[in-house]
PDB file of C-alpha atoms in Angstrom:
ATOM      1  CA  UNK E   1       4.450 -35.690 -33.099  1.00 43.00           C
ATOM      2  CA  UNK E   2       1.215 -33.642 -32.093  1.00 46.00           C
ATOM      3  CA  UNK E   3       1.283 -35.060 -28.592  1.00 45.00           C
ATOM      4  CA  UNK E   4       4.949 -34.118 -28.026  1.00 45.00           C
ATOM      5  CA  UNK E   5       4.181 -30.572 -29.115  1.00 42.00           C
ATOM      6  CA  UNK E   6       1.354 -30.572 -26.539  1.00 43.00           C
ATOM      7  CA  UNK E   7       3.593 -31.891 -23.892  1.00 48.00           C
ATOM      8  CA  UNK E   8       6.010 -29.274 -24.569  1.00 47.00           C
ATOM      9  CA  UNK E   9       3.611 -26.511 -24.425  1.00 51.00           C
ATOM     10  CA  UNK E  10       2.416 -27.887 -21.043  1.00 80.00           C
ATOM     11  CA  UNK E  11       6.074 -27.736 -19.826  1.00 83.00           C
ATOM     12  CA  UNK E  12       6.401 -24.279 -20.898  1.00 86.00           C
ATOM     13  CA  UNK E  13       3.236 -23.294 -19.182  1.00 90.00           C
ATOM     14  CA  UNK E  14       4.428 -24.816 -16.101  1.00 89.00           C
ATOM     15  CA  UNK E  15       7.818 -23.070 -16.406  1.00 89.00           C
ATOM     16  CA  UNK E  16       6.075 -19.768 -16.969  1.00 93.00           C
ATOM     17  CA  UNK E  17       3.675 -20.270 -13.988  1.00 92.00           C
ATOM     18  CA  UNK E  18       6.682 -21.226 -11.726  1.00 92.00           C
ATOM     19  CA  UNK E  19       8.724 -18.061 -12.792  1.00 94.00           C
ATOM     20  CA  UNK E  20       5.500 -16.012 -12.145  1.00 96.00           C
ATOM     21  CA  UNK E  21       5.050 -17.319  -8.746  1.00 95.00           C
ATOM     22  CA  UNK E  22       8.663 -17.060  -7.826  1.00 95.00           C
ATOM     23  CA  UNK E  23       8.743 -13.430  -9.020  1.00 97.00           C
ATOM     24  CA  UNK E  24       5.512 -12.772  -6.941  1.00 97.00           C
ATOM     25  CA  UNK E  25       7.245 -14.090  -3.720  1.00 97.00           C
ATOM     26  CA  UNK E  26      10.315 -11.927  -4.317  1.00 98.00           C
ATOM     27  CA  UNK E  27       8.155  -8.777  -4.860  1.00 98.00           C
ATOM     28  CA  UNK E  28       6.186  -9.422  -1.627  1.00 98.00           C
ATOM     29  CA  UNK E  29       9.464 -10.145   0.286  1.00 98.00           C
ATOM     30  CA  UNK E  30      10.852  -6.848  -1.113  1.00 98.00           C
ATOM     31  CA  UNK E  31       7.898  -5.052   0.072  1.00 98.00           C
ATOM     32  CA  UNK E  32       8.063  -6.551   3.418  1.00 98.00           C
ATOM     33  CA  UNK E  33      11.600  -5.382   3.675  1.00 98.00           C
ATOM     34  CA  UNK E  34      10.779  -1.778   2.733  1.00 98.00           C
ATOM     35  CA  UNK E  35       7.857  -1.865   5.291  1.00 98.00           C
ATOM     36  CA  UNK E  36      10.123  -3.143   8.087  1.00 98.00           C
ATOM     37  CA  UNK E  37      12.576  -0.465   7.397  1.00 98.00           C
ATOM     38  CA  UNK E  38       9.784   2.230   7.467  1.00 97.00           C
ATOM     39  CA  UNK E  39       8.468   0.837  10.713  1.00 97.00           C
ATOM     40  CA  UNK E  40      11.888   0.889  12.197  1.00 98.00           C
ATOM     41  CA  UNK E  41      12.242   4.556  11.244  1.00 96.00           C
ATOM     42  CA  UNK E  42       8.821   5.323  12.591  1.00 96.00           C
ATOM     43  CA  UNK E  43       9.771   3.808  15.924  1.00 97.00           C
ATOM     44  CA  UNK E  44      12.937   5.643  16.333  1.00 97.00           C
ATOM     45  CA  UNK E  45      11.207   9.022  15.693  1.00 96.00           C
ATOM     46  CA  UNK E  46       8.360   8.012  17.927  1.00 97.00           C
ATOM     47  CA  UNK E  47      10.694   7.187  20.790  1.00 96.00           C
ATOM     48  CA  UNK E  48      12.544  10.481  20.098  1.00 95.00           C
ATOM     49  CA  UNK E  49       9.457  12.701  20.083  1.00 96.00           C
ATOM     50  CA  UNK E  50       8.105  10.829  23.113  1.00 96.00           C
ATOM     51  CA  UNK E  51      11.032  12.057  25.147  1.00 95.00           C
ATOM     52  CA  UNK E  52      10.655  15.505  23.534  1.00 95.00           C
ATOM     53  CA  UNK E  53       6.872  15.240  24.602  1.00 95.00           C
ATOM     54  CA  UNK E  54       7.729  14.724  28.188  1.00 96.00           C
ATOM     55  CA  UNK E  55      10.014  17.649  28.300  1.00 96.00           C
ATOM     56  CA  UNK E  56       7.951  20.271  26.233  1.00 96.00           C
ATOM     57  CA  UNK E  57       4.844  19.230  24.196  1.00 96.00           C
ATOM     58  CA  UNK E  58       4.730  22.547  22.540  1.00 97.00           C
ATOM     59  CA  UNK E  59       8.330  22.176  21.191  1.00 96.00           C
ATOM     60  CA  UNK E  60       8.138  22.834  17.376  1.00 96.00           C
ATOM     61  CA  UNK E  61       9.029  20.001  15.074  1.00 94.00           C
ATOM     62  CA  UNK E  62       8.887  19.547  11.273  1.00 94.00           C
ATOM     63  CA  UNK E  63       7.092  16.864   9.441  1.00 92.00           C
ATOM     64  CA  UNK E  64       7.013  15.920   5.677  1.00 91.00           C
ATOM     65  CA  UNK E  65       3.600  15.768   4.282  1.00 89.00           C
ATOM     66  CA  UNK E  66       3.282  15.035   0.691  1.00 92.00           C
ATOM     67  CA  UNK E  67       6.724  16.357  -0.190  1.00 95.00           C
ATOM     68  CA  UNK E  68       6.085  19.514   1.828  1.00 97.00           C
ATOM     69  CA  UNK E  69       7.969  20.285   4.981  1.00 96.00           C
ATOM     70  CA  UNK E  70       5.365  21.804   7.625  1.00 96.00           C
ATOM     71  CA  UNK E  71       6.084  23.027  11.047  1.00 96.00           C
ATOM     72  CA  UNK E  72       3.936  21.445  13.953  1.00 96.00           C
ATOM     73  CA  UNK E  73       4.436  21.017  17.548  1.00 97.00           C
ATOM     74  CA  UNK E  74       5.363  17.691  19.235  1.00 96.00           C
ATOM     75  CA  UNK E  75       1.934  17.158  20.575  1.00 96.00           C
ATOM     76  CA  UNK E  76       0.442  17.439  17.116  1.00 95.00           C
ATOM     77  CA  UNK E  77       2.597  15.160  15.405  1.00 96.00           C
ATOM     78  CA  UNK E  78       3.139  12.333  17.790  1.00 96.00           C
ATOM     79  CA  UNK E  79      -0.501  10.953  17.597  1.00 96.00           C
ATOM     80  CA  UNK E  80      -0.302  11.069  13.736  1.00 95.00           C
ATOM     81  CA  UNK E  81       3.148   9.393  13.654  1.00 96.00           C
ATOM     82  CA  UNK E  82       1.830   6.482  16.153  1.00 97.00           C
ATOM     83  CA  UNK E  83      -1.313   6.189  14.001  1.00 97.00           C
ATOM     84  CA  UNK E  84       1.059   5.664  10.895  1.00 96.00           C
ATOM     85  CA  UNK E  85       3.323   3.253  12.707  1.00 97.00           C
ATOM     86  CA  UNK E  86       0.222   1.119  13.602  1.00 98.00           C
ATOM     87  CA  UNK E  87      -0.899   1.248   9.931  1.00 98.00           C
ATOM     88  CA  UNK E  88       2.420   0.145   8.739  1.00 98.00           C
ATOM     89  CA  UNK E  89       2.565  -2.495  11.217  1.00 97.00           C
ATOM     90  CA  UNK E  90      -0.926  -3.664  10.062  1.00 98.00           C
ATOM     91  CA  UNK E  91       0.076  -3.737   6.427  1.00 98.00           C
ATOM     92  CA  UNK E  92       3.177  -5.553   7.191  1.00 98.00           C
ATOM     93  CA  UNK E  93       1.338  -8.251   8.977  1.00 98.00           C
ATOM     94  CA  UNK E  94      -0.998  -8.620   6.059  1.00 98.00           C
ATOM     95  CA  UNK E  95       1.951  -8.958   3.709  1.00 98.00           C
ATOM     96  CA  UNK E  96       3.598 -11.442   5.806  1.00 98.00           C
ATOM     97  CA  UNK E  97       0.338 -13.430   5.942  1.00 98.00           C
ATOM     98  CA  UNK E  98       0.106 -13.194   2.176  1.00 98.00           C
ATOM     99  CA  UNK E  99       3.778 -14.140   1.813  1.00 98.00           C
ATOM    100  CA  UNK E 100       3.274 -17.303   3.869  1.00 98.00           C
ATOM    101  CA  UNK E 101      -0.028 -18.316   1.911  1.00 98.00           C
ATOM    102  CA  UNK E 102       1.909 -17.713  -1.423  1.00 97.00           C
ATOM    103  CA  UNK E 103       4.768 -19.573  -0.229  1.00 97.00           C
ATOM    104  CA  UNK E 104       2.711 -22.610   0.654  1.00 97.00           C
ATOM    105  CA  UNK E 105       1.073 -22.309  -2.743  1.00 96.00           C
ATOM    106  CA  UNK E 106       4.411 -22.138  -4.467  1.00 94.00           C
ATOM    107  CA  UNK E 107       5.788 -25.324  -2.637  1.00 94.00           C
ATOM    108  CA  UNK E 108       2.551 -27.300  -3.359  1.00 94.00           C
ATOM    109  CA  UNK E 109       2.951 -26.019  -7.139  1.00 91.00           C
ATOM    110  CA  UNK E 110       6.482 -27.336  -7.014  1.00 91.00           C
ATOM    111  CA  UNK E 111       5.537 -30.572  -5.441  1.00 91.00           C
ATOM    112  CA  UNK E 112       2.567 -31.194  -7.804  1.00 87.00           C
ATOM    113  CA  UNK E 113       4.648 -30.783 -10.960  1.00 84.00           C
ATOM    114  CA  UNK E 114       7.870 -32.483  -9.744  1.00 85.00           C
ATOM    115  CA  UNK E 115       9.831 -29.400  -9.863  1.00 83.00           C
ATOM    116  CA  UNK E 116      13.163 -29.616  -8.043  1.00 84.00           C
ATOM    117  CA  UNK E 117      15.527 -26.616  -7.640  1.00 80.00           C
ATOM    118  CA  UNK E 118      18.976 -27.439  -8.556  1.00 80.00           C
ATOM    119  CA  UNK E 119      21.562 -25.084  -7.069  1.00 77.00           C
ATOM    120  CA  UNK E 120      24.389 -23.778  -9.134  1.00 72.00           C
ATOM    121  CA  UNK E 121      27.972 -24.200  -7.785  1.00 67.00           C
TER     122      UNK E 121
END
């Protein structure tokens, strides 16, 4: 009786670890989606400001900094925007690499513990 109780506890621990790993993957995937969206927005704004920069670098534009809308010129904003875009792309690449590593770990965990996902129909 004691051994079956210990077996049940082990199954519970495996189940909790499985759910934890699954939730972690979902969280990372959600963050990747958010960063991809941010990168697309930054790209569109960068392209628009590059056109404006060619026509009139001193044209005024507005930028949100810490919840405050500030007036700047295109030539001031464009380099900062490009730097932000590069930072977003770098963070996105790190998250993708992390996701791949965690996914491999998750698949190995499933294989190691004989976990098979049954789809509900």
